[in-house]
Short mmCIF file of N, CA and C in Angstrom, two decimals:
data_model
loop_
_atom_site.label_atom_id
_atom_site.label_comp_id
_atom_site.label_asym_id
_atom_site.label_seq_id
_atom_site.Cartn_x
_atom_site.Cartn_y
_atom_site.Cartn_z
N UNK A 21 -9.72 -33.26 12.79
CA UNK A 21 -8.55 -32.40 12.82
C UNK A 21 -8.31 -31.75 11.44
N UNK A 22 -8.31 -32.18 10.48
CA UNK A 22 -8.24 -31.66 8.99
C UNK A 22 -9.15 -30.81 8.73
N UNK A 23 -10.62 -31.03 9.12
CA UNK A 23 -11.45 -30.25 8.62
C UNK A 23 -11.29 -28.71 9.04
N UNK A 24 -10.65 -28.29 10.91
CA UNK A 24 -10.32 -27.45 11.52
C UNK A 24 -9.47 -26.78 10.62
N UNK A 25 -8.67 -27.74 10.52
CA UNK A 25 -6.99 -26.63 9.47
C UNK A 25 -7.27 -26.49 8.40
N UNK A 26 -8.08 -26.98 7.68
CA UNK A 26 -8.73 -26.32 6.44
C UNK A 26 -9.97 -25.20 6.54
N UNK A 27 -10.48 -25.08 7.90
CA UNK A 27 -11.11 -23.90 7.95
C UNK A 27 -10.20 -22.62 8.23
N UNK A 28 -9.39 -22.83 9.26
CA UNK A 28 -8.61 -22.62 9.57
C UNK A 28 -6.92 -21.38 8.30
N UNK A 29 -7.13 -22.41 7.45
CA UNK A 29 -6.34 -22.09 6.37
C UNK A 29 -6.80 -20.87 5.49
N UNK A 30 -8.48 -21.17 5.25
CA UNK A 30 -9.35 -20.51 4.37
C UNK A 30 -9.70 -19.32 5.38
N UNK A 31 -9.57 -19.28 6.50
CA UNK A 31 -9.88 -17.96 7.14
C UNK A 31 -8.79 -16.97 7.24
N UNK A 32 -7.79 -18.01 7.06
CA UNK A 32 -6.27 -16.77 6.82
C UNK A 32 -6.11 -16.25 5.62
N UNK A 33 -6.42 -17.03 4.72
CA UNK A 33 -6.41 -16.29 3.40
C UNK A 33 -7.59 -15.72 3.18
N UNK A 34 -8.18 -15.75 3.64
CA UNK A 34 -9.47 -14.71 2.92
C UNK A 34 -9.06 -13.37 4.23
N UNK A 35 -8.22 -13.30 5.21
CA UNK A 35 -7.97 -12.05 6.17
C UNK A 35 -6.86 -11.52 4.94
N UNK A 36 -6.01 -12.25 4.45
CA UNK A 36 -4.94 -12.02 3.73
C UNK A 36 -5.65 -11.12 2.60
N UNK A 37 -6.64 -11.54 1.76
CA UNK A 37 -7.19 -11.19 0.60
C UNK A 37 -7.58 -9.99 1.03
N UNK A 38 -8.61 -9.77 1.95
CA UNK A 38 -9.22 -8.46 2.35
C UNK A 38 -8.05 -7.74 2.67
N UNK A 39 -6.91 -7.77 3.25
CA UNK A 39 -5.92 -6.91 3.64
C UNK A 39 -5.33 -6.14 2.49
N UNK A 40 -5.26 -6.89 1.22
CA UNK A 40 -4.43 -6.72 0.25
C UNK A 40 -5.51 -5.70 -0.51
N UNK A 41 -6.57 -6.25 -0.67
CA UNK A 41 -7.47 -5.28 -1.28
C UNK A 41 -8.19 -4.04 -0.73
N UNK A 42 -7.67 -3.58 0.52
CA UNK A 42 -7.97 -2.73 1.40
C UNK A 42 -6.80 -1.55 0.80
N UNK A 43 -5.74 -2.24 0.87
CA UNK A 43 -4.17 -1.84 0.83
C UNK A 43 -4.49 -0.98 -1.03
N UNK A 44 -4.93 -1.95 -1.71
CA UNK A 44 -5.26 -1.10 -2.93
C UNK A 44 -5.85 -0.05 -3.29
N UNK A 45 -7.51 -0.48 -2.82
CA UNK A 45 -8.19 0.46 -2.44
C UNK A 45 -7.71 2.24 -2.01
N UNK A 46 -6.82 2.23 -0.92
CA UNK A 46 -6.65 3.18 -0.21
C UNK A 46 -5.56 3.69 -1.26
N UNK A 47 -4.67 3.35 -1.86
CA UNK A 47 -3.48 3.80 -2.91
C UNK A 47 -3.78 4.42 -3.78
N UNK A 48 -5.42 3.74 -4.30
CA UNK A 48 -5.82 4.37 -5.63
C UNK A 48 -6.40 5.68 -5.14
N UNK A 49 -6.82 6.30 -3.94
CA UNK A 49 -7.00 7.38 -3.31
C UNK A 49 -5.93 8.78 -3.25
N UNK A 50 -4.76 7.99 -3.42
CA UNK A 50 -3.89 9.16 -3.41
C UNK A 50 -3.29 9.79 -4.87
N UNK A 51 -2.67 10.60 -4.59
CA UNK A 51 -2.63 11.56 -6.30
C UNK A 51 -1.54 10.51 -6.74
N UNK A 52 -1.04 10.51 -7.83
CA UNK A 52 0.05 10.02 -8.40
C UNK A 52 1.40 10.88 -8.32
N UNK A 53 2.15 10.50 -8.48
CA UNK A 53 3.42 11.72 -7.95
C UNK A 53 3.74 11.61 -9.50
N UNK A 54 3.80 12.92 -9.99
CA UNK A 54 4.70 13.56 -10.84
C UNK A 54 5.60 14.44 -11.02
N UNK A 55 6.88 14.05 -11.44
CA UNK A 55 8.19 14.52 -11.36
C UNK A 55 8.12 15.63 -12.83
N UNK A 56 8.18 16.91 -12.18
CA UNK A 56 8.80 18.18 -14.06
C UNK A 56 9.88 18.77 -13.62
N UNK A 57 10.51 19.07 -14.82
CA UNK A 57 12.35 19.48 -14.21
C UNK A 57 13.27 18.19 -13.82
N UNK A 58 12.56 17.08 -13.95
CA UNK A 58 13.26 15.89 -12.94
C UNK A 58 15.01 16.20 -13.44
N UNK A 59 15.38 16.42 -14.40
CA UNK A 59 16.73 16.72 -14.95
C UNK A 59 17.50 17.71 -14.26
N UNK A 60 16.78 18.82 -13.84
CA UNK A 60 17.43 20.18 -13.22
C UNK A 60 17.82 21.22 -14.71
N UNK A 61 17.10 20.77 -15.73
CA UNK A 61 17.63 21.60 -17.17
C UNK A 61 17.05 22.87 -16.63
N UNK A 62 16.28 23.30 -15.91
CA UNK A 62 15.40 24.91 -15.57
C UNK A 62 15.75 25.46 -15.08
N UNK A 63 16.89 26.02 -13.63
CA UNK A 63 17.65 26.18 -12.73
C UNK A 63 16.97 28.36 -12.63
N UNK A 64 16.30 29.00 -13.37
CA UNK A 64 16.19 30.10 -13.57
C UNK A 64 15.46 30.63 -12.58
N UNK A 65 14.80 29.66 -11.97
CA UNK A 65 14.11 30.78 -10.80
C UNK A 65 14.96 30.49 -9.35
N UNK A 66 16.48 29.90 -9.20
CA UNK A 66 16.81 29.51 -7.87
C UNK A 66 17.75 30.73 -8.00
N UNK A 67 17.75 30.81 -6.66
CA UNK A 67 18.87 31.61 -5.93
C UNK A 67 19.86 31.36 -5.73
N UNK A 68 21.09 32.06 -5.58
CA UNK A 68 22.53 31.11 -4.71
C UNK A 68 22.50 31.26 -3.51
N UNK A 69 23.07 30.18 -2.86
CA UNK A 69 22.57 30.50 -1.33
C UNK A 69 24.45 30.85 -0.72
N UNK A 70 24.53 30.86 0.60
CA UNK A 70 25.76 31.58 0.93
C UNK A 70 26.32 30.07 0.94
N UNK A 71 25.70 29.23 1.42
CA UNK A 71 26.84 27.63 1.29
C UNK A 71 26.52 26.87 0.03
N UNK A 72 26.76 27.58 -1.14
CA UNK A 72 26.42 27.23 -2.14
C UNK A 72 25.21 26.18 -3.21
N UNK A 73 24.26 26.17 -2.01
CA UNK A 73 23.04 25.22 -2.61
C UNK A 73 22.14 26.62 -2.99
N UNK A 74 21.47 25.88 -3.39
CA UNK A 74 20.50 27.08 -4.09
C UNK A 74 19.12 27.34 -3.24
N UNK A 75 18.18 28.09 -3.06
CA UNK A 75 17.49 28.74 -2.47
C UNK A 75 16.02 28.57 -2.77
N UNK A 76 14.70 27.88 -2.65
CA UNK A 76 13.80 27.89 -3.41
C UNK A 76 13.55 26.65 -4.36
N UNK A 77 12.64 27.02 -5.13
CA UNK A 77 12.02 25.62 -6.13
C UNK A 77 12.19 25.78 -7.43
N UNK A 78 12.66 24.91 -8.30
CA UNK A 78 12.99 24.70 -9.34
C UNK A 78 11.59 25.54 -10.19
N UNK A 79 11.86 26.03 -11.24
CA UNK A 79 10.54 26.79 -12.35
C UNK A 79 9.32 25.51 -12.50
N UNK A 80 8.05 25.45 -12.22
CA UNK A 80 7.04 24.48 -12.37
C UNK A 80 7.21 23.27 -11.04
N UNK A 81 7.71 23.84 -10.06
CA UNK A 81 8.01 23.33 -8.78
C UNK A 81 6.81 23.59 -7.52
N UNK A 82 6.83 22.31 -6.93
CA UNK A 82 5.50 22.77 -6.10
C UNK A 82 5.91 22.23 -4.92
N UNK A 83 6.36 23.11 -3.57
CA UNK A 83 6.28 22.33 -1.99
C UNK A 83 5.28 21.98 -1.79
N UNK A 84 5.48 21.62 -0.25
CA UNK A 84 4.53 20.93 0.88
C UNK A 84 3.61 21.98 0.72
N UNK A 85 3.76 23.21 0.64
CA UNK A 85 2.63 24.56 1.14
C UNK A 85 1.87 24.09 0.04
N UNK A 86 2.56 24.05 -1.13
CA UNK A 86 1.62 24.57 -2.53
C UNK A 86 2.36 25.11 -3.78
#
């Protein structure tokens, strides 16, 4: 019975290990997110909008498109 739950044990953690290092793997794949303007000090290329938010992307601003 011991020998089972110690195989047993070692097969969960080594599913555990591969999961985690899969999980890394795939993260280091994606870009890093970098924040410019994060302050709002640039405000020169927005618009006013009619319910008073502004219109567009901050100067050195990049959407979903691009």
């Amino acid at each position: 019975m011991t020998v089972i739950r110690l195989c047993l044990t070692f097969a969960v953690l080594g599913g555990l290990l591969a999961v985690r290092t899969q999980n890394r793997a795939s993260a280091a794949d994606h870009p890093r997110l970098e924040v410019v303007n994060g302050d709002f000090s640039d405000l020169s290329s927005l618009t006013a909008g009619n319910d008073g938010w502004y219109a567009g992307l901050p100067k050195g601003w990049r959407g979903s498109k691009g």
